[in-house]
Amino acid sequence: MPNSNAKFHCNHRGGQEAGRRELVSRSLQSAQHCLEDQDFGTAYAHYLLVLNLAPELKSSVKETFQFTLFKWAEELDSLARIQDLFNCYEQALELYPNDEVICNSMGEHLFRMGFRDEAAGYFHKAVKLNPDFADAKENFYRVANWLVERWHFIMLNDTKRNLTYLKAIENAVRSGCKSVLDIGTGTGILSMFAKKAGASLVYACELSKTMYELARDVVAANNMEREIKLLHLKSLDIEIPKHIPERVSLVVTETVDAGLFGEGIVESLIHAWEHLLLQPK
């Protein structure tokens, strides 16, 4: 009896595998026919089924899948089916999470729709995945020009201003402020000042996805990625101990341009004082 049970299970598994192969084969044929008829939506659905049933085929059908995705996305865009378009890209990135071509294409759609910060994130990821990907690099630089305010460059080249910040941070750290929160870190310059001054714990928050990614690159280029914790958050959303383990002893910020009230910096500083900053005894 045990032998007959084992034989039954073996035959059952064999039948399932044969059925899977047959379904994959038919879906591939149907997808090809749909592409010939320019029915990109149905072809895309067939490829999704194939890739979910037979992930071992990812490499062999990758280029055709990309072509199908991009053509279907163009149709969805022209029909203003924006959510469906995003859903397709999310499905594609679940299957190919490290595909720079799909990331770049997603970024292009987001940029055209006005989601520039989100587009920058996808372009940046594409460049990270393939530093020689010319289209992604061009797209990232183009969107960065929209998002990185001109005054960032002016501030970074203002030596007197930066030295004043550095001296003030050094004085605060030497007086006993060993944990620091940098609100609106931008390029991360004040966080790096704090770390170089001797602060043991440095946290930095940045709401803009583009500036957050830029800060990560700058901090990493200065070999401080393990010493400065970067948070892609609005300071008002920082929670203890979820994001930082305890209140800090010093808050620094340089979000003091003409956008003072528009950026909500007043509310941010009040929140930091009440919830994130150690209170004097």
PDB file of C-alpha atoms in Angstrom:
ATOM      1  CA  MET A   1       0.000   0.000   0.000  1.00  0.00           C
ATOM      2  CA  PRO A   2       2.745   2.560   0.816  1.00  0.00           C
ATOM      3  CA  ASN A   3       4.333   1.887  -2.567  1.00  0.00           C
ATOM      4  CA  SER A   4       1.056   2.526  -4.370  1.00  0.00           C
ATOM      5  CA  ASN A   5       0.609   5.836  -2.470  1.00  0.00           C
ATOM      6  CA  ALA A   6       4.112   6.946  -3.403  1.00  0.00           C
ATOM      7  CA  LYS A   7       3.439   6.055  -7.014  1.00  0.00           C
ATOM      8  CA  PHE A   8       0.177   8.021  -6.953  1.00  0.00           C
ATOM      9  CA  HIS A   9       1.897  11.154  -5.576  1.00  0.00           C
ATOM     10  CA  CYS A  10       4.696  10.833  -8.093  1.00  0.00           C
ATOM     11  CA  ASN A  11       2.228  10.551 -10.969  1.00  0.00           C
ATOM     12  CA  HIS A  12       0.230  13.477  -9.555  1.00  0.00           C
ATOM     13  CA  ARG A  13       3.310  15.702  -9.409  1.00  0.00           C
ATOM     14  CA  GLY A  14       4.289  14.604 -12.881  1.00  0.00           C
ATOM     15  CA  GLY A  15       0.844  15.497 -14.167  1.00  0.00           C
ATOM     16  CA  GLN A  16       0.987  18.921 -12.522  1.00  0.00           C
ATOM     17  CA  GLU A  17       4.380  19.635 -14.064  1.00  0.00           C
ATOM     18  CA  ALA A  18       3.183  18.549 -17.500  1.00  0.00           C
ATOM     19  CA  GLY A  19       0.122  20.784 -17.119  1.00  0.00           C
ATOM     20  CA  ARG A  20       2.306  23.746 -16.090  1.00  0.00           C
ATOM     21  CA  ARG A  21       4.587  23.294 -19.100  1.00  0.00           C
ATOM     22  CA  GLU A  22       1.600  23.036 -21.427  1.00  0.00           C
ATOM     23  CA  LEU A  23       0.003  26.204 -20.014  1.00  0.00           C
ATOM     24  CA  VAL A  24       3.295  28.109 -20.245  1.00  0.00           C
ATOM     25  CA  SER A  25       3.799  26.987 -23.837  1.00  0.00           C
ATOM     26  CA  ARG A  26       0.281  27.982 -24.879  1.00  0.00           C
ATOM     27  CA  SER A  27       0.539  31.342 -23.101  1.00  0.00           C
ATOM     28  CA  LEU A  28       3.811  32.105 -24.888  1.00  0.00           C
ATOM     29  CA  GLN A  29       2.209  31.294 -28.236  1.00  0.00           C
ATOM     30  CA  SER A  30      -0.835  33.423 -27.405  1.00  0.00           C
ATOM     31  CA  ALA A  31       1.383  36.309 -26.338  1.00  0.00           C
ATOM     32  CA  GLN A  32       3.252  36.129 -29.639  1.00  0.00           C
ATOM     33  CA  HIS A  33       0.015  36.142 -31.632  1.00  0.00           C
ATOM     34  CA  CYS A  34      -1.244  39.121 -29.620  1.00  0.00           C
ATOM     35  CA  LEU A  35       1.946  41.041 -30.363  1.00  0.00           C
ATOM     36  CA  GLU A  36       1.523  40.339 -34.070  1.00  0.00           C
ATOM     37  CA  ASP A  37      -2.018  41.745 -33.785  1.00  0.00           C
ATOM     38  CA  GLN A  38      -0.716  44.671 -31.679  1.00  0.00           C
ATOM     39  CA  ASP A  39      -2.963  43.624 -28.811  1.00  0.00           C
ATOM     40  CA  PHE A  40      -0.393  44.659 -26.241  1.00  0.00           C
ATOM     41  CA  GLY A  41      -2.663  44.502 -23.201  1.00  0.00           C
ATOM     42  CA  THR A  42      -3.538  40.853 -23.707  1.00  0.00           C
ATOM     43  CA  ALA A  43       0.058  40.014 -24.619  1.00  0.00           C
ATOM     44  CA  TYR A  44       1.198  41.655 -21.377  1.00  0.00           C
ATOM     45  CA  ALA A  45      -1.295  39.562 -19.377  1.00  0.00           C
ATOM     46  CA  HIS A  46       0.000  36.375 -21.018  1.00  0.00           C
ATOM     47  CA  TYR A  47       3.609  37.270 -20.200  1.00  0.00           C
ATOM     48  CA  LEU A  48       2.676  37.953 -16.573  1.00  0.00           C
ATOM     49  CA  LEU A  49       1.158  34.473 -16.381  1.00  0.00           C
ATOM     50  CA  VAL A  50       4.224  32.902 -17.989  1.00  0.00           C
ATOM     51  CA  LEU A  51       6.675  34.646 -15.686  1.00  0.00           C
ATOM     52  CA  ASN A  52       4.697  33.744 -12.585  1.00  0.00           C
ATOM     53  CA  LEU A  53       4.380  30.105 -13.628  1.00  0.00           C
ATOM     54  CA  ALA A  54       7.904  29.763 -15.008  1.00  0.00           C
ATOM     55  CA  PRO A  55      10.295  32.255 -13.376  1.00  0.00           C
ATOM     56  CA  GLU A  56      13.166  30.309 -14.934  1.00  0.00           C
ATOM     57  CA  LEU A  57      12.205  31.961 -18.250  1.00  0.00           C
ATOM     58  CA  LYS A  58      12.853  35.502 -16.990  1.00  0.00           C
ATOM     59  CA  SER A  59      16.124  35.902 -18.859  1.00  0.00           C
ATOM     60  CA  SER A  60      14.906  34.474 -22.156  1.00  0.00           C
ATOM     61  CA  VAL A  61      11.704  36.554 -22.402  1.00  0.00           C
ATOM     62  CA  LYS A  62      13.051  39.725 -20.756  1.00  0.00           C
ATOM     63  CA  GLU A  63      13.454  41.869 -23.873  1.00  0.00           C
ATOM     64  CA  THR A  64      10.104  40.853 -25.347  1.00  0.00           C
ATOM     65  CA  PHE A  65       8.414  41.462 -22.005  1.00  0.00           C
ATOM     66  CA  GLN A  66       9.961  44.938 -21.811  1.00  0.00           C
ATOM     67  CA  PHE A  67       8.780  45.764 -25.328  1.00  0.00           C
ATOM     68  CA  THR A  68       5.267  44.564 -24.494  1.00  0.00           C
ATOM     69  CA  LEU A  69       5.197  46.514 -21.217  1.00  0.00           C
ATOM     70  CA  PHE A  70       6.312  49.753 -22.851  1.00  0.00           C
ATOM     71  CA  LYS A  71       3.825  49.479 -25.704  1.00  0.00           C
ATOM     72  CA  TRP A  72       0.961  48.690 -23.319  1.00  0.00           C
ATOM     73  CA  ALA A  73       2.024  51.558 -21.053  1.00  0.00           C
ATOM     74  CA  GLU A  74       1.866  53.959 -24.022  1.00  0.00           C
ATOM     75  CA  GLU A  75      -1.709  52.865 -24.706  1.00  0.00           C
ATOM     76  CA  LEU A  76      -2.699  53.222 -21.056  1.00  0.00           C
ATOM     77  CA  ASP A  77      -1.124  56.676 -20.960  1.00  0.00           C
ATOM     78  CA  SER A  78      -3.036  57.782 -24.075  1.00  0.00           C
ATOM     79  CA  LEU A  79      -6.263  56.514 -22.488  1.00  0.00           C
ATOM     80  CA  ALA A  80      -5.473  58.354 -19.230  1.00  0.00           C
ATOM     81  CA  ARG A  81      -5.588  55.038 -17.343  1.00  0.00           C
ATOM     82  CA  ILE A  82      -2.866  56.239 -15.005  1.00  0.00           C
ATOM     83  CA  GLN A  83      -3.471  53.843 -12.114  1.00  0.00           C
ATOM     84  CA  ASP A  84      -3.450  50.860 -14.484  1.00  0.00           C
ATOM     85  CA  LEU A  85      -0.185  52.116 -15.939  1.00  0.00           C
ATOM     86  CA  PHE A  86       1.428  52.354 -12.501  1.00  0.00           C
ATOM     87  CA  ASN A  87       0.073  48.930 -11.570  1.00  0.00           C
ATOM     88  CA  CYS A  88       1.729  47.417 -14.641  1.00  0.00           C
ATOM     89  CA  TYR A  89       5.082  48.929 -13.753  1.00  0.00           C
ATOM     90  CA  GLU A  90       4.775  47.756 -10.160  1.00  0.00           C
ATOM     91  CA  GLN A  91       4.082  44.221 -11.406  1.00  0.00           C
ATOM     92  CA  ALA A  92       7.027  44.437 -13.791  1.00  0.00           C
ATOM     93  CA  LEU A  93       9.369  45.648 -11.056  1.00  0.00           C
ATOM     94  CA  GLU A  94       8.272  42.818  -8.785  1.00  0.00           C
ATOM     95  CA  LEU A  95       9.416  40.435 -11.510  1.00  0.00           C
ATOM     96  CA  TYR A  96      12.528  42.439 -12.464  1.00  0.00           C
ATOM     97  CA  PRO A  97      13.381  44.563  -9.394  1.00  0.00           C
ATOM     98  CA  ASN A  98      16.881  45.379 -10.638  1.00  0.00           C
ATOM     99  CA  ASP A  99      16.077  46.201 -14.249  1.00  0.00           C
ATOM    100  CA  GLU A 100      17.439  49.645 -15.057  1.00  0.00           C
ATOM    101  CA  VAL A 101      15.475  49.918 -18.323  1.00  0.00           C
ATOM    102  CA  ILE A 102      12.110  49.410 -16.589  1.00  0.00           C
ATOM    103  CA  CYS A 103      13.107  51.817 -13.784  1.00  0.00           C
ATOM    104  CA  ASN A 104      14.068  54.471 -16.329  1.00  0.00           C
ATOM    105  CA  SER A 105      10.833  54.029 -18.273  1.00  0.00           C
ATOM    106  CA  MET A 106       8.766  54.313 -15.086  1.00  0.00           C
ATOM    107  CA  GLY A 107      10.643  57.521 -14.283  1.00  0.00           C
ATOM    108  CA  GLU A 108       9.885  58.955 -17.712  1.00  0.00           C
ATOM    109  CA  HIS A 109       6.140  58.394 -17.258  1.00  0.00           C
ATOM    110  CA  LEU A 110       6.227  59.943 -13.785  1.00  0.00           C
ATOM    111  CA  PHE A 111       8.168  62.954 -15.058  1.00  0.00           C
ATOM    112  CA  ARG A 112       5.703  63.598 -17.893  1.00  0.00           C
ATOM    113  CA  MET A 113       2.848  63.465 -15.373  1.00  0.00           C
ATOM    114  CA  GLY A 114       4.527  66.041 -13.169  1.00  0.00           C
ATOM    115  CA  PHE A 115       5.739  63.695 -10.414  1.00  0.00           C
ATOM    116  CA  ARG A 116       9.293  64.948 -10.651  1.00  0.00           C
ATOM    117  CA  ASP A 117      10.530  63.959  -7.222  1.00  0.00           C
ATOM    118  CA  GLU A 118       9.282  60.385  -7.667  1.00  0.00           C
ATOM    119  CA  ALA A 119      10.705  60.292 -11.213  1.00  0.00           C
ATOM    120  CA  ALA A 120      14.108  61.315  -9.882  1.00  0.00           C
ATOM    121  CA  GLY A 121      14.055  58.322  -7.540  1.00  0.00           C
ATOM    122  CA  TYR A 122      13.574  55.888 -10.425  1.00  0.00           C
ATOM    123  CA  PHE A 123      16.179  57.603 -12.609  1.00  0.00           C
ATOM    124  CA  HIS A 124      18.626  57.536  -9.709  1.00  0.00           C
ATOM    125  CA  LYS A 125      17.999  53.815  -9.159  1.00  0.00           C
ATOM    126  CA  ALA A 126      18.524  53.127 -12.873  1.00  0.00           C
ATOM    127  CA  VAL A 127      21.870  54.946 -12.806  1.00  0.00           C
ATOM    128  CA  LYS A 128      22.886  53.057  -9.658  1.00  0.00           C
ATOM    129  CA  LEU A 129      22.057  49.759 -11.351  1.00  0.00           C
ATOM    130  CA  ASN A 130      23.953  50.708 -14.507  1.00  0.00           C
ATOM    131  CA  PRO A 131      26.278  53.739 -14.252  1.00  0.00           C
ATOM    132  CA  ASP A 132      26.850  53.580 -18.029  1.00  0.00           C
ATOM    133  CA  PHE A 133      23.142  53.874 -18.890  1.00  0.00           C
ATOM    134  CA  ALA A 134      23.263  57.177 -20.808  1.00  0.00           C
ATOM    135  CA  ASP A 135      19.489  57.724 -21.060  1.00  0.00           C
ATOM    136  CA  ALA A 136      19.007  57.312 -17.304  1.00  0.00           C
ATOM    137  CA  LYS A 137      21.900  59.655 -16.512  1.00  0.00           C
ATOM    138  CA  GLU A 138      20.529  62.312 -18.847  1.00  0.00           C
ATOM    139  CA  ASN A 139      17.053  61.939 -17.340  1.00  0.00           C
ATOM    140  CA  PHE A 140      18.372  62.153 -13.783  1.00  0.00           C
ATOM    141  CA  TYR A 141      20.392  65.307 -14.482  1.00  0.00           C
ATOM    142  CA  ARG A 142      17.418  66.871 -16.242  1.00  0.00           C
ATOM    143  CA  VAL A 143      14.996  66.255 -13.363  1.00  0.00           C
ATOM    144  CA  ALA A 144      17.635  67.242 -10.812  1.00  0.00           C
ATOM    145  CA  ASN A 145      17.840  70.655 -12.466  1.00  0.00           C
ATOM    146  CA  TRP A 146      14.126  71.060 -11.776  1.00  0.00           C
ATOM    147  CA  LEU A 147      14.320  69.912  -8.186  1.00  0.00           C
ATOM    148  CA  VAL A 148      17.620  71.126  -6.756  1.00  0.00           C
ATOM    149  CA  GLU A 149      17.063  74.775  -5.984  1.00  0.00           C
ATOM    150  CA  ARG A 150      19.698  77.206  -7.209  1.00  0.00           C
ATOM    151  CA  TRP A 151      20.259  78.512  -3.687  1.00  0.00           C
ATOM    152  CA  HIS A 152      21.743  75.135  -2.685  1.00  0.00           C
ATOM    153  CA  PHE A 153      24.741  75.862  -4.889  1.00  0.00           C
ATOM    154  CA  ILE A 154      25.034  79.412  -3.580  1.00  0.00           C
ATOM    155  CA  MET A 155      25.032  78.185   0.026  1.00  0.00           C
ATOM    156  CA  LEU A 156      27.522  75.403  -0.613  1.00  0.00           C
ATOM    157  CA  ASN A 157      29.942  77.926  -2.105  1.00  0.00           C
ATOM    158  CA  ASP A 158      29.464  80.455   0.689  1.00  0.00           C
ATOM    159  CA  THR A 159      32.649  79.699   2.627  1.00  0.00           C
ATOM    160  CA  LYS A 160      32.054  82.312   5.332  1.00  0.00           C
ATOM    161  CA  ARG A 161      28.551  81.043   6.001  1.00  0.00           C
ATOM    162  CA  ASN A 162      29.645  77.391   6.150  1.00  0.00           C
ATOM    163  CA  LEU A 163      32.553  78.146   8.496  1.00  0.00           C
ATOM    164  CA  THR A 164      30.153  79.983  10.786  1.00  0.00           C
ATOM    165  CA  TYR A 165      27.869  76.942  10.911  1.00  0.00           C
ATOM    166  CA  LEU A 166      30.858  74.658  11.482  1.00  0.00           C
ATOM    167  CA  LYS A 167      32.163  76.751  14.377  1.00  0.00           C
ATOM    168  CA  ALA A 168      28.721  76.963  16.016  1.00  0.00           C
ATOM    169  CA  ILE A 169      28.223  73.190  15.751  1.00  0.00           C
ATOM    170  CA  GLU A 170      31.718  72.505  17.095  1.00  0.00           C
ATOM    171  CA  ASN A 171      31.052  74.770  20.084  1.00  0.00           C
ATOM    172  CA  ALA A 172      27.747  73.019  20.815  1.00  0.00           C
ATOM    173  CA  VAL A 173      29.261  69.547  20.591  1.00  0.00           C
ATOM    174  CA  ARG A 174      32.199  70.516  22.803  1.00  0.00           C
ATOM    175  CA  SER A 175      29.776  71.880  25.383  1.00  0.00           C
ATOM    176  CA  GLY A 176      28.153  68.456  25.688  1.00  0.00           C
ATOM    177  CA  CYS A 177      25.686  68.066  22.799  1.00  0.00           C
ATOM    178  CA  LYS A 178      26.579  64.576  21.596  1.00  0.00           C
ATOM    179  CA  SER A 179      23.386  63.610  19.739  1.00  0.00           C
ATOM    180  CA  VAL A 180      22.301  65.736  16.778  1.00  0.00           C
ATOM    181  CA  LEU A 181      19.260  65.958  14.486  1.00  0.00           C
ATOM    182  CA  ASP A 182      19.650  67.816  11.181  1.00  0.00           C
ATOM    183  CA  ILE A 183      16.245  68.977   9.887  1.00  0.00           C
ATOM    184  CA  GLY A 184      16.040  69.382   6.102  1.00  0.00           C
ATOM    185  CA  THR A 185      19.559  68.065   5.602  1.00  0.00           C
ATOM    186  CA  GLY A 186      19.773  68.879   1.874  1.00  0.00           C
ATOM    187  CA  THR A 187      23.249  67.751   0.845  1.00  0.00           C
ATOM    188  CA  GLY A 188      24.038  66.575   4.386  1.00  0.00           C
ATOM    189  CA  ILE A 189      26.683  69.219   5.060  1.00  0.00           C
ATOM    190  CA  LEU A 190      25.561  70.118   8.601  1.00  0.00           C
ATOM    191  CA  SER A 191      25.290  66.451   9.571  1.00  0.00           C
ATOM    192  CA  MET A 192      28.861  65.907   8.418  1.00  0.00           C
ATOM    193  CA  PHE A 193      29.971  68.992  10.348  1.00  0.00           C
ATOM    194  CA  ALA A 194      28.385  67.503  13.477  1.00  0.00           C
ATOM    195  CA  LYS A 195      30.053  64.129  12.987  1.00  0.00           C
ATOM    196  CA  LYS A 196      33.459  65.686  12.344  1.00  0.00           C
ATOM    197  CA  ALA A 197      32.999  67.831  15.454  1.00  0.00           C
ATOM    198  CA  GLY A 198      32.707  64.659  17.525  1.00  0.00           C
ATOM    199  CA  ALA A 199      28.982  64.018  17.909  1.00  0.00           C
ATOM    200  CA  SER A 200      28.432  60.363  18.717  1.00  0.00           C
ATOM    201  CA  LEU A 201      24.933  60.117  17.213  1.00  0.00           C
ATOM    202  CA  VAL A 202      23.851  62.052  14.128  1.00  0.00           C
ATOM    203  CA  TYR A 203      20.414  61.824  12.494  1.00  0.00           C
ATOM    204  CA  ALA A 204      19.288  63.712   9.408  1.00  0.00           C
ATOM    205  CA  CYS A 205      15.829  63.993   7.834  1.00  0.00           C
ATOM    206  CA  GLU A 206      14.971  65.140   4.322  1.00  0.00           C
ATOM    207  CA  LEU A 207      11.505  65.224   2.756  1.00  0.00           C
ATOM    208  CA  SER A 208      12.564  65.585  -0.893  1.00  0.00           C
ATOM    209  CA  LYS A 209      13.323  62.190  -2.425  1.00  0.00           C
ATOM    210  CA  THR A 210      15.868  63.756  -4.771  1.00  0.00           C
ATOM    211  CA  MET A 211      17.730  65.581  -2.016  1.00  0.00           C
ATOM    212  CA  TYR A 212      17.558  62.501   0.217  1.00  0.00           C
ATOM    213  CA  GLU A 213      19.228  60.392  -2.490  1.00  0.00           C
ATOM    214  CA  LEU A 214      21.776  63.157  -3.081  1.00  0.00           C
ATOM    215  CA  ALA A 215      22.553  63.318   0.638  1.00  0.00           C
ATOM    216  CA  ARG A 216      23.069  59.554   0.704  1.00  0.00           C
ATOM    217  CA  ASP A 217      25.585  59.827  -2.135  1.00  0.00           C
ATOM    218  CA  VAL A 218      27.412  62.755  -0.540  1.00  0.00           C
ATOM    219  CA  VAL A 219      27.577  61.096   2.875  1.00  0.00           C
ATOM    220  CA  ALA A 220      28.790  57.835   1.312  1.00  0.00           C
ATOM    221  CA  ALA A 221      31.418  59.689  -0.714  1.00  0.00           C
ATOM    222  CA  ASN A 222      32.733  61.060   2.597  1.00  0.00           C
ATOM    223  CA  ASN A 223      32.733  57.554   4.173  1.00  0.00           C
ATOM    224  CA  MET A 224      30.098  58.495   6.761  1.00  0.00           C
ATOM    225  CA  GLU A 225      27.187  56.297   5.677  1.00  0.00           C
ATOM    226  CA  ARG A 226      27.577  54.152   8.803  1.00  0.00           C
ATOM    227  CA  GLU A 227      27.847  57.163  11.105  1.00  0.00           C
ATOM    228  CA  ILE A 228      24.946  59.330   9.941  1.00  0.00           C
ATOM    229  CA  LYS A 229      21.421  57.926   9.874  1.00  0.00           C
ATOM    230  CA  LEU A 230      19.458  59.483   7.014  1.00  0.00           C
ATOM    231  CA  LEU A 231      15.654  59.503   7.184  1.00  0.00           C
ATOM    232  CA  HIS A 232      13.413  60.149   4.181  1.00  0.00           C
ATOM    233  CA  LEU A 233      10.838  61.837   6.387  1.00  0.00           C
ATOM    234  CA  LYS A 234       9.329  65.162   7.311  1.00  0.00           C
ATOM    235  CA  SER A 235      10.607  66.116  10.762  1.00  0.00           C
ATOM    236  CA  LEU A 236       7.003  66.344  12.006  1.00  0.00           C
ATOM    237  CA  ASP A 237       6.658  62.612  11.277  1.00  0.00           C
ATOM    238  CA  ILE A 238       9.707  61.482  13.246  1.00  0.00           C
ATOM    239  CA  GLU A 239       8.743  59.250  16.163  1.00  0.00           C
ATOM    240  CA  ILE A 240      10.713  58.027  19.160  1.00  0.00           C
ATOM    241  CA  PRO A 241      11.822  55.222  19.337  1.00  0.00           C
ATOM    242  CA  LYS A 242      10.544  54.164  15.900  1.00  0.00           C
ATOM    243  CA  HIS A 243      12.924  56.384  13.901  1.00  0.00           C
ATOM    244  CA  ILE A 244      15.438  57.610  16.476  1.00  0.00           C
ATOM    245  CA  PRO A 245      16.002  55.857  19.814  1.00  0.00           C
ATOM    246  CA  GLU A 246      15.709  58.896  22.098  1.00  0.00           C
ATOM    247  CA  ARG A 247      15.576  62.669  22.216  1.00  0.00           C
ATOM    248  CA  VAL A 248      18.622  64.472  20.820  1.00  0.00           C
ATOM    249  CA  SER A 249      20.631  67.170  22.557  1.00  0.00           C
ATOM    250  CA  LEU A 250      21.054  69.430  19.509  1.00  0.00           C
ATOM    251  CA  VAL A 251      18.890  70.328  16.508  1.00  0.00           C
ATOM    252  CA  VAL A 252      20.467  72.014  13.495  1.00  0.00           C
ATOM    253  CA  THR A 253      18.837  73.303  10.314  1.00  0.00           C
ATOM    254  CA  GLU A 254      19.552  75.671   7.470  1.00  0.00           C
ATOM    255  CA  THR A 255      16.066  75.798   5.965  1.00  0.00           C
ATOM    256  CA  VAL A 256      15.990  79.556   6.455  1.00  0.00           C
ATOM    257  CA  ASP A 257      15.516  80.860   2.914  1.00  0.00           C
ATOM    258  CA  ALA A 258      12.524  82.759   1.535  1.00  0.00           C
ATOM    259  CA  GLY A 259      10.418  79.593   1.865  1.00  0.00           C
ATOM    260  CA  LEU A 260      10.507  79.811   5.668  1.00  0.00           C
ATOM    261  CA  PHE A 261       6.793  79.518   6.292  1.00  0.00           C
ATOM    262  CA  GLY A 262       5.954  77.523   3.157  1.00  0.00           C
ATOM    263  CA  GLU A 263       8.332  74.784   4.245  1.00  0.00           C
ATOM    264  CA  GLY A 264       6.683  74.595   7.668  1.00  0.00           C
ATOM    265  CA  ILE A 265      10.011  75.155   9.379  1.00  0.00           C
ATOM    266  CA  VAL A 266       8.394  77.001  12.293  1.00  0.00           C
ATOM    267  CA  GLU A 267       6.148  74.002  13.004  1.00  0.00           C
ATOM    268  CA  SER A 268       9.125  71.670  12.523  1.00  0.00           C
ATOM    269  CA  LEU A 269      11.229  73.496  15.088  1.00  0.00           C
ATOM    270  CA  ILE A 270       8.369  73.616  17.597  1.00  0.00           C
ATOM    271  CA  HIS A 271       7.820  69.886  17.101  1.00  0.00           C
ATOM    272  CA  ALA A 272      11.558  69.225  17.517  1.00  0.00           C
ATOM    273  CA  TRP A 273      11.648  71.288  20.726  1.00  0.00           C
ATOM    274  CA  GLU A 274       8.601  69.569  22.226  1.00  0.00           C
ATOM    275  CA  HIS A 275       9.174  65.983  21.121  1.00  0.00           C
ATOM    276  CA  LEU A 276      12.705  65.346  19.846  1.00  0.00           C
ATOM    277  CA  LEU A 277      15.007  67.650  21.829  1.00  0.00           C
ATOM    278  CA  LEU A 278      16.232  66.980  25.352  1.00  0.00           C
ATOM    279  CA  GLN A 279      14.730  69.569  27.670  1.00  0.00           C
ATOM    280  CA  PRO A 280      16.985  71.554  30.049  1.00  0.00           C
ATOM    281  CA  LYS A 281      16.757  70.413  33.653  1.00  0.00           C
TER     282      LYS A 281
END
